[in-house]
Amino acid sequence: MEKDILSMLPEEIGLELERLGQPKYRAKQVFSWLSRGVRDFDSMTNLPKSLRDRLKDEFSLYEPKVLSKQVSAIDGTIKYLWELKDGNAVETVVMSYKHGNTVCVSCQVGCRQGCAFCASTIGGLVRSLEPSEILDEVLFSQLDSGKPISNIVLMGIGEPLDNFENVMRFLDLVNHPDGMNIGMRHISLSTCGITERFDELAERDLQLTLSVSLHAPDDETRSMLMPANRGRGVDKLMDCCRRYSRHTGRRISFEYAMIDGVNDTERHARLLVRRAKETGAHVNLIPLNHVEERRFRPSTPGHMKAFIKILEDEGVNVTVRRKLGGDVDASCGQLRRKIRKETGTV
Ligand code: SAH
């Protein structure tokens, strides 16, 4: 198979150039063209023609195509559906906040984790994304929208810790000073709790924010909602969170989608308080996004208010995520799913 130059760091491009008998220092130039979205070696005007020809023979370049783009009339949130080189499609969302623009990227086509409230997982996992494909979601969303991206959340389709190596490489690429240069402190990685990978992630000492999709503080509710909890359990997840925070010095964030009558009772709130206290985690409440194929409903405003009050009275650090892009299928695999149903293709 042809080597994917778009997934290479400058040092690795340097080795390829060396192999081709070319000076290594050109690597930085090639990397920075690619990082600006140039997908044609002939446009790399500071490279000698002979090198451009050589690169054309060795590597092929690809640029994702916009299959669908929806702009929210309410808040300007943009939802892209990108076509990848093998015809598969992934979703990317661009959200604008006062402090800048955040992009929410997918890391897999589909997902194998099977969370009961999520649309991404309905057709199972098709394949994992290459590092360059994740990077291109950020880059081409920025280029197409004209909105400079300052923050990234790995909260689109897929489970990042199920595509560990490629996600780590994506982080190296997007963080590189000669590339998009987005700081780790501006990146969040969200997981359903693949605890086996927490230590490995901690070892990398990244300054990113680890978000754990908790959604329930007890095994009975969590295992019903999230198959990933079965065989692992909330106690073990909490141990791993604690160890992660101790090692990295970074506070973890718990994602908690509030589901009517399922995880929003006083009993859940009190247990969540304990879980937050034992890990020092911040709690991010999300009103559930209703997914057509799923039977769950968002909590009522009254229940949410009572739930928040219990957390706040106990001194837990809690925020409620603002809902953006409600009119553009902007949650979790809904657009890919819809287009797939309509066209039977992607
Ligand atoms: N696989 C990773 C990241 C992708 S999902 C994870 O599980 O964390 C990003 C977040 O959206 C997760 O917290 C996920 O649980 C949540 N989510 C999925 N479906 C949702 C829905 N219908 N409403 C609200 N949040 C949802």
Coordinates of C-alpha atoms in Angstrom, one line a residue, residues 124-291:
G124 CA -21.6 -0.9 14.4
L125 CA -18.0 -0.1 13.5
V126 CA -17.0 0.1 9.9
R127 CA -13.4 1.1 10.3
S128 CA -11.0 3.4 12.3
L129 CA -9.8 6.7 10.8
E130 CA -6.2 7.3 9.8
P131 CA -4.4 10.1 11.6
S132 CA -4.5 12.2 8.5
E133 CA -8.3 11.7 8.1
I134 CA -8.9 13.1 11.6
L135 CA -6.5 16.0 11.0
D136 CA -8.3 16.8 7.7
E137 CA -11.6 17.2 9.6
V138 CA -10.0 20.0 11.6
L139 CA -8.1 21.5 8.7
F140 CA -10.8 21.4 6.0
S141 CA -13.6 22.5 8.4
Q142 CA -11.4 25.6 9.1
L143 CA -10.7 26.2 5.5
D144 CA -14.3 25.7 4.3
S145 CA -15.9 27.7 7.1
G146 CA -13.3 30.4 7.3
K147 CA -13.5 30.1 11.1
P148 CA -10.1 29.8 12.7
I149 CA -10.2 26.7 15.0
S150 CA -8.8 27.2 18.5
N151 CA -10.2 24.2 20.3
I152 CA -10.8 20.5 19.5
V153 CA -13.0 18.0 21.1
L154 CA -12.8 14.3 20.2
M155 CA -16.5 13.8 20.8
G156 CA -17.8 12.9 17.3
I157 CA -18.4 9.5 16.0
G158 CA -16.2 6.7 17.4
E159 CA -14.3 5.7 20.5
P160 CA -10.9 7.4 20.6
L161 CA -9.3 4.8 22.9
D162 CA -10.4 2.1 20.4
N163 CA -8.2 3.9 17.8
F164 CA -5.4 4.7 20.2
E165 CA -2.3 4.9 18.1
N166 CA -3.9 6.8 15.3
V167 CA -5.5 9.3 17.7
M168 CA -2.2 9.8 19.5
R169 CA -0.5 10.5 16.1
F170 CA -3.3 12.9 15.2
L171 CA -2.6 14.8 18.4
D172 CA 1.1 15.0 17.5
L173 CA 0.2 16.3 14.0
V174 CA -2.3 18.9 15.0
N175 CA -0.2 20.1 17.9
H176 CA 3.0 20.4 15.8
P177 CA 4.5 24.0 15.7
D178 CA 5.0 23.7 12.0
G179 CA 1.5 22.5 11.5
M180 CA -1.8 23.7 12.9
N181 CA -0.1 24.2 16.2
I182 CA -3.2 23.7 18.4
G183 CA -2.2 23.5 22.0
M184 CA -3.0 20.3 24.1
R185 CA -4.7 22.5 26.7
H186 CA -7.2 23.3 23.9
I187 CA -8.0 19.7 23.2
S188 CA -10.5 17.3 25.0
L189 CA -10.6 13.6 24.5
S190 CA -13.8 11.8 25.4
T191 CA -14.1 8.1 26.2
C192 CA -16.8 5.7 27.3
G193 CA -14.3 4.4 29.8
I194 CA -11.9 1.9 28.1
T195 CA -10.0 1.6 31.4
E196 CA -7.2 -0.6 30.1
R197 CA -5.9 2.4 28.2
F198 CA -6.0 5.0 30.9
D199 CA -2.5 4.3 32.2
E200 CA -1.0 4.3 28.7
L201 CA -2.7 7.7 28.1
A202 CA -1.4 9.0 31.4
E203 CA 2.1 7.9 30.5
R204 CA 2.1 10.3 27.6
D205 CA 1.7 13.2 29.9
L206 CA -0.4 15.2 27.5
Q207 CA -2.0 18.4 28.8
L208 CA -5.3 17.6 27.2
T209 CA -8.6 17.3 29.1
L210 CA -9.8 13.7 29.5
S211 CA -13.6 13.6 29.5
V212 CA -15.2 10.4 30.8
S213 CA -18.7 9.6 29.6
L214 CA -20.1 8.5 32.9
H215 CA -23.9 9.0 32.4
A216 CA -24.6 6.9 35.5
P217 CA -22.9 6.6 38.9
D218 CA -24.0 3.0 39.6
D219 CA -23.3 -0.3 37.8
E220 CA -27.0 -1.2 37.3
T221 CA -27.9 1.9 35.4
R222 CA -24.5 2.3 33.7
S223 CA -24.3 -1.2 32.4
M224 CA -27.8 -0.9 31.0
L225 CA -26.9 2.3 29.1
M226 CA -23.3 1.5 28.2
P227 CA -22.1 -2.1 27.4
A228 CA -18.5 -0.8 28.0
N229 CA -19.4 -0.8 31.7
R230 CA -20.1 -4.6 31.8
G231 CA -17.0 -6.4 33.0
R232 CA -15.3 -3.2 34.0
G233 CA -17.6 -1.5 36.5
V234 CA -17.9 2.0 37.9
D235 CA -15.5 1.4 40.9
K236 CA -12.7 0.3 38.6
L237 CA -13.4 3.3 36.3
M238 CA -13.2 5.6 39.4
D239 CA -9.8 4.0 40.4
C240 CA -8.5 4.6 36.9
C241 CA -9.7 8.2 36.9
R242 CA -8.0 8.9 40.2
R243 CA -4.7 7.4 39.0
Y244 CA -4.9 9.3 35.8
S245 CA -5.4 12.6 37.6
R246 CA -2.7 11.9 40.1
H247 CA -0.2 11.1 37.3
T248 CA -1.0 14.0 35.0
G249 CA -2.1 16.6 37.5
R250 CA -5.2 17.2 35.3
R251 CA -8.7 17.3 36.5
I252 CA -11.0 14.8 34.7
S253 CA -14.4 15.9 33.4
F254 CA -17.5 13.6 33.7
E255 CA -20.0 13.8 30.9
Y256 CA -23.5 13.1 32.1
A257 CA -26.4 13.1 29.6
M258 CA -29.6 13.5 31.6
I259 CA -32.2 10.9 30.6
D260 CA -35.8 11.2 31.8
G261 CA -36.5 8.7 34.6
V262 CA -33.3 6.7 33.9
N263 CA -30.3 8.5 35.6
D264 CA -31.8 11.7 36.9
T265 CA -33.3 10.8 40.3
E266 CA -32.2 12.1 43.7
R267 CA -30.5 8.7 44.3
H268 CA -28.4 9.1 41.2
A269 CA -27.5 12.7 42.1
R270 CA -26.3 11.7 45.6
L271 CA -24.2 8.9 44.2
L272 CA -22.8 11.2 41.5
V273 CA -21.7 13.6 44.2
R274 CA -19.7 10.8 45.8
R275 CA -18.1 9.8 42.5
A276 CA -17.2 13.4 41.7
K277 CA -15.7 13.9 45.2
E278 CA -13.6 10.7 45.2
T279 CA -12.0 11.6 41.8
G280 CA -12.0 15.4 42.0
A281 CA -13.8 15.4 38.7
H282 CA -15.8 18.3 37.2
V283 CA -19.3 17.3 36.1
N284 CA -20.7 18.4 32.7
L285 CA -24.4 17.8 32.4
I286 CA -25.9 17.5 28.9
P287 CA -29.6 17.5 28.2
L288 CA -30.0 14.2 26.2
N289 CA -30.3 14.8 22.5
H290 CA -33.3 12.8 21.3
V291 CA -32.3 10.2 18.7

